[in-house]
């Protein structure tokens, strides 16, 4: 298995879920994806995300994509 590709994208799902008082399981049910797939995203291991999934997450969490995903310029891949 190839080594994980390094990147400077950071996912802030934990923080937003805590702010909303919501669990990953609740979000997964409302978005319509598995907890496992949502966990992969939350932990920064996702290689991609469909815009339709990102849109549903933003709808449920009432946030913008930029609230969930940032590019950390201090990290060098």
CSV table of N, CA and C in Angstrom, one decimal:
chain,number,residue,atom,x,y,z
A,1,UNK,N,0.8,-1.2,0.0
A,1,UNK,CA,0.0,0.0,0.0
A,1,UNK,C,0.9,1.2,0.0
A,2,UNK,N,0.6,2.2,-0.9
A,2,UNK,CA,1.5,3.4,-0.9
A,2,UNK,C,1.3,4.3,0.3
A,3,UNK,N,2.4,5.0,0.6
A,3,UNK,CA,2.4,5.9,1.7
A,3,UNK,C,1.3,7.0,1.5
A,4,UNK,N,0.7,7.5,2.6
A,4,UNK,CA,-0.3,8.5,2.5
A,4,UNK,C,0.4,9.8,1.9
A,5,UNK,N,-0.4,10.4,1.0
A,5,UNK,CA,0.1,11.6,0.4
A,5,UNK,C,0.0,12.7,1.4
A,6,UNK,N,1.1,13.5,1.5
A,6,UNK,CA,1.0,14.6,2.4
A,6,UNK,C,0.3,15.8,1.8
A,7,UNK,N,-0.4,16.5,2.6
A,7,UNK,CA,-1.1,17.7,2.1
A,7,UNK,C,-1.3,18.7,3.2
A,8,UNK,N,-1.7,19.9,2.9
A,8,UNK,CA,-1.9,20.9,3.9
A,8,UNK,C,-3.3,21.3,4.1
A,9,UNK,N,-4.2,20.4,3.7
A,9,UNK,CA,-5.7,20.7,3.9
A,9,UNK,C,-6.0,20.2,5.3
A,10,UNK,N,-6.8,21.0,6.0
A,10,UNK,CA,-7.2,20.7,7.4
A,10,UNK,C,-8.7,20.7,7.4
A,11,UNK,N,-9.2,19.6,8.1
A,11,UNK,CA,-10.7,19.5,8.3
A,11,UNK,C,-11.1,19.8,9.7
A,12,UNK,N,-12.1,20.7,9.9
A,12,UNK,CA,-12.5,21.2,11.2
A,12,UNK,C,-13.8,20.6,11.6
A,13,UNK,N,-14.1,19.4,11.3
A,13,UNK,CA,-15.4,18.8,11.6
A,13,UNK,C,-15.6,18.6,13.1
A,14,UNK,N,-14.6,18.2,13.8
A,14,UNK,CA,-14.7,18.0,15.2
A,14,UNK,C,-15.1,19.3,15.9
A,15,UNK,N,-14.5,20.4,15.6
A,15,UNK,CA,-14.8,21.7,16.2
A,15,UNK,C,-16.3,22.1,15.9
A,16,UNK,N,-16.7,22.0,14.6
A,16,UNK,CA,-18.0,22.4,14.3
A,16,UNK,C,-19.1,21.5,14.9
A,17,UNK,N,-18.8,20.2,15.0
A,17,UNK,CA,-19.7,19.3,15.6
A,17,UNK,C,-19.9,19.6,17.1
A,18,UNK,N,-18.8,20.0,17.8
A,18,UNK,CA,-18.8,20.3,19.2
A,18,UNK,C,-19.6,21.6,19.4
A,19,UNK,N,-19.4,22.6,18.5
A,19,UNK,CA,-20.1,23.8,18.5
A,19,UNK,C,-21.6,23.6,18.4
A,20,UNK,N,-22.0,22.6,17.5
A,20,UNK,CA,-23.4,22.4,17.3
A,20,UNK,C,-24.0,21.4,18.2
A,21,UNK,N,-23.2,20.8,19.1
A,21,UNK,CA,-23.7,19.8,20.1
A,21,UNK,C,-24.2,18.5,19.3
A,22,UNK,N,-23.5,18.1,18.3
A,22,UNK,CA,-23.9,17.0,17.4
A,22,UNK,C,-22.8,16.0,17.4
A,23,UNK,N,-23.2,14.7,17.3
A,23,UNK,CA,-22.2,13.6,17.2
A,23,UNK,C,-22.0,13.3,15.7
A,24,UNK,N,-20.9,12.6,15.5
A,24,UNK,CA,-20.6,12.1,14.1
A,24,UNK,C,-21.7,11.2,13.6
A,25,UNK,N,-22.2,10.4,14.5
A,25,UNK,CA,-23.3,9.4,14.1
A,25,UNK,C,-24.5,10.2,13.7
A,26,UNK,N,-24.9,11.2,14.5
A,26,UNK,CA,-26.1,12.0,14.1
A,26,UNK,C,-25.9,12.7,12.8
A,27,UNK,N,-24.7,13.3,12.5
A,27,UNK,CA,-24.4,13.9,11.3
A,27,UNK,C,-24.5,13.0,10.1
A,28,UNK,N,-23.9,11.8,10.3
A,28,UNK,CA,-23.9,10.8,9.2
A,28,UNK,C,-25.3,10.4,8.9
A,29,UNK,N,-26.2,10.2,9.8
A,29,UNK,CA,-27.5,9.9,9.6
A,29,UNK,C,-28.3,11.0,8.8
A,30,UNK,N,-28.0,12.2,9.2
A,30,UNK,CA,-28.7,13.3,8.5
A,30,UNK,C,-28.2,13.6,7.1
A,31,UNK,N,-26.9,13.3,6.9
A,31,UNK,CA,-26.3,13.6,5.6
A,31,UNK,C,-26.6,12.4,4.7
A,32,UNK,N,-26.7,11.2,5.3
A,32,UNK,CA,-26.9,10.0,4.4
A,32,UNK,C,-25.7,9.3,4.0
A,33,UNK,N,-24.6,9.4,4.8
A,33,UNK,CA,-23.4,8.6,4.5
A,33,UNK,C,-23.0,7.8,5.7
A,34,UNK,N,-22.1,6.9,5.6
A,34,UNK,CA,-21.8,6.0,6.7
A,34,UNK,C,-20.9,6.8,7.7
A,35,UNK,N,-20.9,6.3,8.9
A,35,UNK,CA,-20.1,6.9,10.0
A,35,UNK,C,-18.6,6.7,9.6
A,36,UNK,N,-18.3,5.5,9.0
A,36,UNK,CA,-16.9,5.2,8.6
A,36,UNK,C,-16.4,6.2,7.6
A,37,UNK,N,-17.2,6.5,6.6
A,37,UNK,CA,-16.8,7.5,5.5
A,37,UNK,C,-16.7,8.9,6.1
A,38,UNK,N,-17.6,9.3,7.0
A,38,UNK,CA,-17.5,10.6,7.6
A,38,UNK,C,-16.3,10.7,8.5
A,39,UNK,N,-15.9,9.6,9.2
A,39,UNK,CA,-14.8,9.5,10.1
A,39,UNK,C,-13.5,9.7,9.3
A,40,UNK,N,-13.4,9.1,8.1
A,40,UNK,CA,-12.3,9.2,7.2
A,40,UNK,C,-12.1,10.7,6.9
A,41,UNK,N,-13.2,11.4,6.5
A,41,UNK,CA,-13.1,12.8,6.2
A,41,UNK,C,-12.6,13.6,7.5
A,42,UNK,N,-13.3,13.3,8.6
A,42,UNK,CA,-13.0,14.0,9.8
A,42,UNK,C,-11.5,13.9,10.2
A,43,UNK,N,-10.9,12.8,10.0
A,43,UNK,CA,-9.5,12.5,10.4
A,43,UNK,C,-8.5,12.9,9.4
A,44,UNK,N,-9.0,13.6,8.3
A,44,UNK,CA,-8.1,14.1,7.3
A,44,UNK,C,-7.5,13.0,6.4
A,45,UNK,N,-8.1,11.8,6.3
A,45,UNK,CA,-7.6,10.8,5.5
A,45,UNK,C,-8.3,10.6,4.2
A,46,UNK,N,-9.3,11.4,3.9
A,46,UNK,CA,-10.1,11.4,2.7
A,46,UNK,C,-9.3,11.9,1.5
A,47,UNK,N,-9.4,11.2,0.4
A,47,UNK,CA,-8.6,11.6,-0.8
A,47,UNK,C,-9.5,12.6,-1.6
A,48,UNK,N,-10.8,12.6,-1.4
A,48,UNK,CA,-11.7,13.4,-2.2
A,48,UNK,C,-13.0,13.5,-1.4
A,49,UNK,N,-13.9,14.4,-1.8
A,49,UNK,CA,-15.2,14.5,-1.3
A,49,UNK,C,-16.1,15.0,-2.5
A,50,UNK,N,-17.2,14.4,-2.6
A,50,UNK,CA,-18.2,14.9,-3.7
A,50,UNK,C,-18.8,16.2,-3.2
A,51,UNK,N,-19.0,17.1,-4.2
A,51,UNK,CA,-19.6,18.4,-3.9
A,51,UNK,C,-21.0,18.2,-3.3
A,52,UNK,N,-21.7,17.1,-3.7
A,52,UNK,CA,-23.1,16.9,-3.2
A,52,UNK,C,-23.0,16.5,-1.7
A,53,UNK,N,-22.0,15.7,-1.3
A,53,UNK,CA,-21.8,15.4,0.1
A,53,UNK,C,-21.4,16.6,0.9
A,54,UNK,N,-20.5,17.4,0.4
A,54,UNK,CA,-20.0,18.6,1.1
A,54,UNK,C,-21.2,19.6,1.2
A,55,UNK,N,-22.1,19.7,0.2
A,55,UNK,CA,-23.2,20.5,0.3
A,55,UNK,C,-24.2,20.0,1.4
A,56,UNK,N,-24.4,18.7,1.4
A,56,UNK,CA,-25.3,18.2,2.5
A,56,UNK,C,-24.8,18.4,3.9
A,57,UNK,N,-23.5,18.2,4.0
A,57,UNK,CA,-22.8,18.5,5.3
A,57,UNK,C,-23.0,20.0,5.7
A,58,UNK,N,-22.8,20.9,4.8
A,58,UNK,CA,-23.0,22.3,5.1
A,58,UNK,C,-24.4,22.6,5.4
A,59,UNK,N,-25.4,22.0,4.7
A,59,UNK,CA,-26.8,22.2,5.0
A,59,UNK,C,-27.1,21.8,6.4
A,60,UNK,N,-26.7,20.6,6.8
A,60,UNK,CA,-27.0,20.1,8.1
A,60,UNK,C,-26.4,20.9,9.2
A,61,UNK,N,-25.1,21.3,9.0
A,61,UNK,CA,-24.3,22.0,10.0
A,61,UNK,C,-24.6,23.5,9.9
A,62,UNK,N,-25.3,24.0,8.9
A,62,UNK,CA,-25.5,25.4,8.7
A,62,UNK,C,-24.2,26.2,8.7
A,63,UNK,N,-23.3,25.8,7.8
A,63,UNK,CA,-22.0,26.4,7.7
A,63,UNK,C,-21.6,26.5,6.2
A,64,UNK,N,-20.5,27.1,6.0
A,64,UNK,CA,-19.9,27.2,4.6
A,64,UNK,C,-18.8,26.2,4.5
A,65,UNK,N,-18.4,25.8,3.3
A,65,UNK,CA,-17.3,24.9,3.1
A,65,UNK,C,-16.0,25.4,3.7
A,66,UNK,N,-15.8,26.7,3.7
A,66,UNK,CA,-14.6,27.3,4.3
A,66,UNK,C,-14.5,27.1,5.8
A,67,UNK,N,-15.7,26.9,6.4
A,67,UNK,CA,-15.7,26.6,7.9
A,67,UNK,C,-15.2,25.2,8.2
A,68,UNK,N,-15.4,24.3,7.2
A,68,UNK,CA,-15.0,22.9,7.4
A,68,UNK,C,-13.6,22.6,6.9
A,69,UNK,N,-13.2,23.3,5.9
A,69,UNK,CA,-11.9,22.9,5.2
A,69,UNK,C,-11.1,24.2,5.1
A,70,UNK,N,-9.8,24.1,5.5
A,70,UNK,CA,-8.9,25.2,5.3
A,70,UNK,C,-7.6,24.6,4.7
A,71,UNK,N,-6.8,25.5,4.2
A,71,UNK,CA,-5.4,25.2,3.7
A,71,UNK,C,-4.5,25.8,4.6
A,72,UNK,N,-3.7,25.0,5.3
A,72,UNK,CA,-2.7,25.4,6.3
A,72,UNK,C,-1.4,25.7,5.6
A,73,UNK,N,-1.1,27.0,5.5
A,73,UNK,CA,0.2,27.4,4.8
A,73,UNK,C,1.4,27.1,5.6
A,74,UNK,N,1.3,26.8,6.9
A,74,UNK,CA,2.4,26.5,7.7
A,74,UNK,C,2.9,25.0,7.5
A,75,UNK,N,2.0,24.2,6.9
A,75,UNK,CA,2.3,22.8,6.7
A,75,UNK,C,2.9,22.7,5.3
A,76,UNK,N,4.1,22.0,5.2
A,76,UNK,CA,4.7,21.8,3.9
A,76,UNK,C,4.6,20.4,3.5
A,77,UNK,N,4.0,20.1,2.4
A,77,UNK,CA,3.8,18.7,2.0
A,77,UNK,C,5.1,18.1,1.6
